[in-house]
């Protein structure tokens, strides 16, 4: 059984010299991160399609079992709203091709204004995509969470192409007022939505954001420990991304989540040993 865990990025200033060696050249940073986690969110691809040689570097730094969940560019999801974007999608797919099997899923994070009335557009878009990739969709319109019929319609659209519905669990974040600057900023930017847990495929993906207090983050993910454990017992292969508002401890927390699941399910394959922060010496 294999559980994949990761963070929203593979390089973050608060990690340097604490968890990851510093300094590291750009071509080694992902390699170091991949000794801590076996998956990563590709959030940078939302802002621009990466150069192919950049993607080739990502492939060189990771093994074939490492998982990238790559966000489709905003020109596709937000500016084009999935319409008239075939050329942008084609360019994106050509750019990420060097990752090969490391592309676990291509992820469409849709704007909050993308409503149940737009499901026909989503269905048509997903049907045009090549079958050589897996796909995942994140919605933020409240109707998909409050109206059972809208949720069922979305599930039907996704099931038609074997795509997953990615929940972004922000319940712990909004459970009580923010106490840090990063939490206050997160309150203004993150969606405040009910938790959603059902998996549509054999490879569910979870995005969870806790608090800058690690204890409260761990308390908030208890629901997911049980859910992920059950998925693994069912033969599913989940991927869980751990966020906090400042992400300062996210690397450690991602591994802790994996450890907690593995404590109750010892058959889960262990994570690799993290790369030493300081170079090894004989003395």
Coordinates of C-alpha atoms in Angstrom, one line a residue:
X1 CA 0.0 0.0 0.0
X2 CA 1.3 3.4 -0.9
X3 CA 0.2 6.7 0.5
X4 CA 1.6 9.9 -1.2
X5 CA 1.9 13.1 0.8
X6 CA 3.2 16.5 -0.1
X7 CA 3.1 20.2 0.2
X8 CA 2.1 23.2 -2.0
X9 CA 5.6 23.8 -3.1
X10 CA 9.1 22.2 -3.0
X11 CA 11.1 25.3 -2.0
X12 CA 10.2 27.6 0.8
X13 CA 12.5 30.0 2.6
X14 CA 11.6 28.9 6.2
X15 CA 12.7 25.3 5.2
X16 CA 16.2 26.4 4.1
X17 CA 18.8 25.3 6.5
X18 CA 16.2 23.7 8.9
X19 CA 14.8 20.8 6.8
X20 CA 16.5 21.2 3.5
X21 CA 20.2 21.9 2.8
X22 CA 21.1 25.5 2.1
X23 CA 22.3 26.8 -0.2
X24 CA 21.2 24.5 -3.0
X25 CA 21.3 25.2 -6.7
X26 CA 17.8 25.4 -8.4
X27 CA 18.5 22.0 -10.1
X28 CA 18.8 20.3 -6.7
X29 CA 16.0 21.7 -4.7
X30 CA 13.3 19.4 -5.8
X31 CA 15.6 16.4 -5.4
X32 CA 16.1 17.4 -1.7
X33 CA 12.3 17.9 -1.2
X34 CA 11.6 14.5 -2.7
X35 CA 13.5 12.9 0.2
X36 CA 10.8 14.3 2.5
X37 CA 7.7 13.9 0.5
X38 CA 6.7 11.7 -2.5
X39 CA 4.2 14.2 -4.0
X40 CA 3.9 17.9 -4.7
X41 CA 1.3 20.4 -5.9
X42 CA 2.3 22.1 -9.1
X43 CA 0.9 25.5 -8.2
X44 CA 3.5 27.5 -10.3
X45 CA 2.0 26.1 -13.5
X46 CA -1.2 28.1 -12.8
X47 CA 0.7 31.3 -13.5
X48 CA 2.7 30.2 -16.5
X49 CA 3.4 27.2 -18.6
X50 CA 6.9 26.0 -17.7
X51 CA 9.7 25.7 -20.3
X52 CA 10.3 22.2 -21.4
X53 CA 13.9 22.2 -20.2
X54 CA 12.6 23.2 -16.7
X55 CA 10.3 20.3 -16.7
X56 CA 13.1 18.0 -17.8
X57 CA 15.0 19.1 -14.7
X58 CA 12.0 18.2 -12.6
X59 CA 12.0 14.7 -14.1
X60 CA 15.8 14.3 -13.5
X61 CA 15.3 15.2 -9.8
X62 CA 12.5 12.7 -9.0
X63 CA 11.9 9.0 -9.4
X64 CA 9.2 7.6 -11.6
X65 CA 6.9 7.0 -8.5
X66 CA 7.0 10.6 -7.4
X67 CA 3.6 12.3 -8.0
X68 CA 3.0 15.8 -9.5
X69 CA -0.5 17.1 -9.4
X70 CA -0.2 20.0 -11.9
X71 CA -2.6 22.9 -11.9
X72 CA -3.8 23.9 -15.4
X73 CA -2.8 27.5 -16.3
X74 CA -5.2 30.3 -15.3
X75 CA -5.4 31.2 -19.0
X76 CA -7.4 28.0 -19.3
X77 CA -9.4 27.9 -16.2
X78 CA -10.0 31.5 -15.2
X79 CA -9.4 33.7 -18.2
X80 CA -10.7 31.3 -20.9
X81 CA -13.1 29.5 -18.5
X82 CA -12.5 26.3 -20.4
X83 CA -13.7 27.7 -23.7
X84 CA -11.5 28.3 -26.8
X85 CA -8.4 27.2 -24.9
X86 CA -7.3 24.1 -26.9
X87 CA -4.1 25.8 -28.0
X88 CA -3.1 26.7 -24.5
X89 CA -3.9 23.2 -23.3
X90 CA -1.8 21.7 -26.2
X91 CA 1.2 23.8 -25.3
X92 CA 0.9 22.9 -21.6
X93 CA 0.7 19.2 -22.4
X94 CA 3.8 19.4 -24.6
X95 CA 5.7 21.2 -21.9
X96 CA 4.9 18.7 -19.1
X97 CA 5.4 15.6 -21.3
X98 CA 9.0 14.9 -20.0
X99 CA 7.5 14.1 -16.5
X100 CA 6.0 10.9 -18.0
X101 CA 4.3 8.8 -15.3
X102 CA 5.2 11.4 -12.6
X103 CA 2.1 13.4 -13.7
X104 CA -0.4 11.9 -11.3
X105 CA -3.2 14.2 -12.4
X106 CA -3.8 17.5 -14.2
X107 CA -5.8 19.7 -11.9
X108 CA -8.4 22.3 -13.0
X109 CA -9.0 24.7 -10.1
X110 CA -12.1 26.5 -11.2
X111 CA -13.0 30.0 -10.0
X112 CA -15.7 30.6 -7.4
X113 CA -18.0 32.0 -10.1
X114 CA -17.9 28.7 -12.0
X115 CA -21.4 27.4 -11.1
X116 CA -23.7 24.4 -11.8
X117 CA -24.9 26.3 -14.8
X118 CA -21.4 25.9 -16.3
X119 CA -21.3 22.1 -16.0
X120 CA -22.0 21.7 -19.7
X121 CA -18.8 23.7 -20.5
X122 CA -16.8 21.5 -18.0
X123 CA -18.1 18.3 -19.6
X124 CA -17.2 19.4 -23.1
X125 CA -13.8 20.5 -22.0
X126 CA -13.0 17.2 -20.2
X127 CA -14.2 15.2 -23.2
X128 CA -11.7 17.0 -25.4
X129 CA -8.7 16.2 -23.2
X130 CA -6.4 13.3 -24.2
X131 CA -7.1 10.0 -22.4
X132 CA -3.4 9.5 -21.6
X133 CA -3.7 11.6 -18.4
X134 CA -5.8 11.5 -15.3
X135 CA -7.7 14.6 -14.4
X136 CA -8.9 16.3 -11.2
X137 CA -11.3 19.2 -10.7
X138 CA -11.6 21.6 -7.7
X139 CA -14.8 23.7 -7.5
X140 CA -15.5 26.6 -5.1
X141 CA -19.0 27.6 -5.9
X142 CA -21.2 27.1 -2.8
X143 CA -24.0 25.4 -4.7
X144 CA -21.8 22.3 -5.3
X145 CA -21.6 21.8 -1.5
X146 CA -25.1 23.0 -0.4
X147 CA -27.3 21.6 -3.2
X148 CA -27.3 17.7 -3.5
X149 CA -28.5 17.9 -7.0
X150 CA -25.7 20.1 -8.2
X151 CA -23.2 17.9 -6.4
X152 CA -24.7 14.8 -8.2
X153 CA -24.5 16.5 -11.6
X154 CA -20.9 17.4 -11.0
X155 CA -20.1 13.9 -9.9
X156 CA -21.8 12.5 -13.1
X157 CA -19.7 14.8 -15.3
X158 CA -16.5 13.8 -13.6
X159 CA -17.4 10.1 -13.6
X160 CA -17.9 10.2 -17.3
X161 CA -14.2 10.7 -17.9
X162 CA -12.8 9.1 -14.7
X163 CA -11.9 12.4 -13.1
X164 CA -11.6 13.1 -9.4
X165 CA -13.3 15.8 -7.3
X166 CA -10.5 17.5 -5.2
X167 CA -11.8 18.7 -1.9
X168 CA -10.0 21.7 -0.3
X169 CA -10.7 21.2 3.4
X170 CA -10.5 24.6 5.1
X171 CA -12.7 23.7 8.2
X172 CA -9.8 23.9 10.7
X173 CA -8.7 27.2 9.3
X174 CA -12.1 28.8 9.9
X175 CA -12.9 27.1 13.1
X176 CA -11.8 30.0 15.2
X177 CA -10.5 33.5 14.5
X178 CA -7.0 33.9 13.1
X179 CA -4.1 34.6 15.4
X180 CA -1.2 35.2 13.0
X181 CA -0.7 37.5 10.1
X182 CA -0.5 34.5 7.7
X183 CA -3.8 33.2 9.1
X184 CA -5.4 36.5 8.7
X185 CA -4.3 36.6 5.1
X186 CA -5.6 33.1 4.5
X187 CA -9.0 34.1 5.9
X188 CA -9.2 36.7 3.1
X189 CA -8.1 34.3 0.3
X190 CA -9.2 30.7 1.0
X191 CA -12.7 29.4 0.3
X192 CA -14.9 28.8 3.3
X193 CA -16.7 25.6 2.3
X194 CA -18.1 22.5 4.0
X195 CA -15.8 19.5 4.1
X196 CA -16.4 16.9 1.4
X197 CA -14.9 13.4 1.6
X198 CA -16.3 10.9 -0.9
X199 CA -13.8 9.6 -3.5
X200 CA -14.9 9.1 -7.1
X201 CA -11.9 7.1 -8.3
X202 CA -9.2 4.8 -7.0
X203 CA -6.8 7.7 -6.7
X204 CA -8.4 10.4 -4.5
X205 CA -6.6 13.7 -3.8
X206 CA -7.1 15.8 -0.7
X207 CA -5.9 19.3 0.0
X208 CA -6.0 20.2 3.7
X209 CA -5.1 23.5 5.3
X210 CA -4.7 23.7 9.1
X211 CA -3.4 26.5 11.3
X212 CA 0.1 27.9 12.0
X213 CA -0.1 26.1 15.4
X214 CA 0.9 22.5 14.5
X215 CA -1.2 21.0 17.4
X216 CA -4.4 22.6 15.9
X217 CA -3.4 21.4 12.4
X218 CA -3.1 17.8 13.7
X219 CA -6.4 18.0 15.6
X220 CA -8.1 19.2 12.4
X221 CA -6.9 16.3 10.2
X222 CA -8.3 13.5 12.4
X223 CA -11.2 13.0 10.0
X224 CA -8.8 12.4 7.2
X225 CA -6.6 9.9 9.0
X226 CA -9.6 7.6 9.2
X227 CA -10.8 8.3 5.7
X228 CA -7.4 7.7 4.1
X229 CA -6.9 4.5 6.2
X230 CA -10.1 3.2 4.9
X231 CA -9.3 4.1 1.3
X232 CA -6.0 2.3 1.5
X233 CA -7.8 -0.8 2.9
X234 CA -10.1 -0.6 -0.1
X235 CA -7.2 -0.7 -2.5
X236 CA -7.2 3.0 -3.4
X237 CA -4.0 5.0 -3.7
X238 CA -4.6 8.5 -2.1
X239 CA -2.5 11.6 -2.3
X240 CA -2.8 14.1 0.6
X241 CA -1.4 17.7 0.5
X242 CA -0.8 19.4 3.8
X243 CA -0.9 23.2 4.0
X244 CA -0.7 25.7 6.8
X245 CA -1.2 29.5 6.4
X246 CA 2.6 30.1 6.6
X247 CA 3.7 26.6 5.5
X248 CA 6.7 26.9 7.8
X249 CA 6.2 23.4 9.3
X250 CA 4.4 21.8 6.3
X251 CA 7.2 19.4 5.4
X252 CA 7.3 18.0 8.9
X253 CA 3.5 17.9 9.1
X254 CA 3.1 16.0 5.8
X255 CA 5.5 13.3 7.1
X256 CA 3.6 13.3 10.4
X257 CA 0.3 12.7 8.6
X258 CA 1.9 9.7 6.7
X259 CA 3.3 8.4 10.0
X260 CA -0.1 8.6 11.7
X261 CA -1.7 6.6 8.9
X262 CA 1.1 4.1 8.9
X263 CA 0.9 3.6 12.7
X264 CA -2.6 2.2 12.2
X265 CA -1.8 0.4 8.9
X266 CA 1.8 -0.8 9.0
X267 CA 1.6 -2.3 5.5
X268 CA 1.9 1.3 4.1
X269 CA 5.2 1.8 2.3
X270 CA 7.5 4.1 4.3
X271 CA 8.7 7.4 3.1
X272 CA 12.4 7.9 2.2
X273 CA 14.9 9.2 4.7
X274 CA 15.3 13.0 4.5
X275 CA 18.5 14.3 3.0
X276 CA 20.8 15.6 5.8
X277 CA 20.7 19.4 6.2
X278 CA 24.5 19.4 6.6
X279 CA 26.8 17.4 4.4
X280 CA 28.0 14.2 6.0
X281 CA 31.6 14.1 7.3
X282 CA 33.9 11.5 8.8
X283 CA 34.3 13.5 12.0

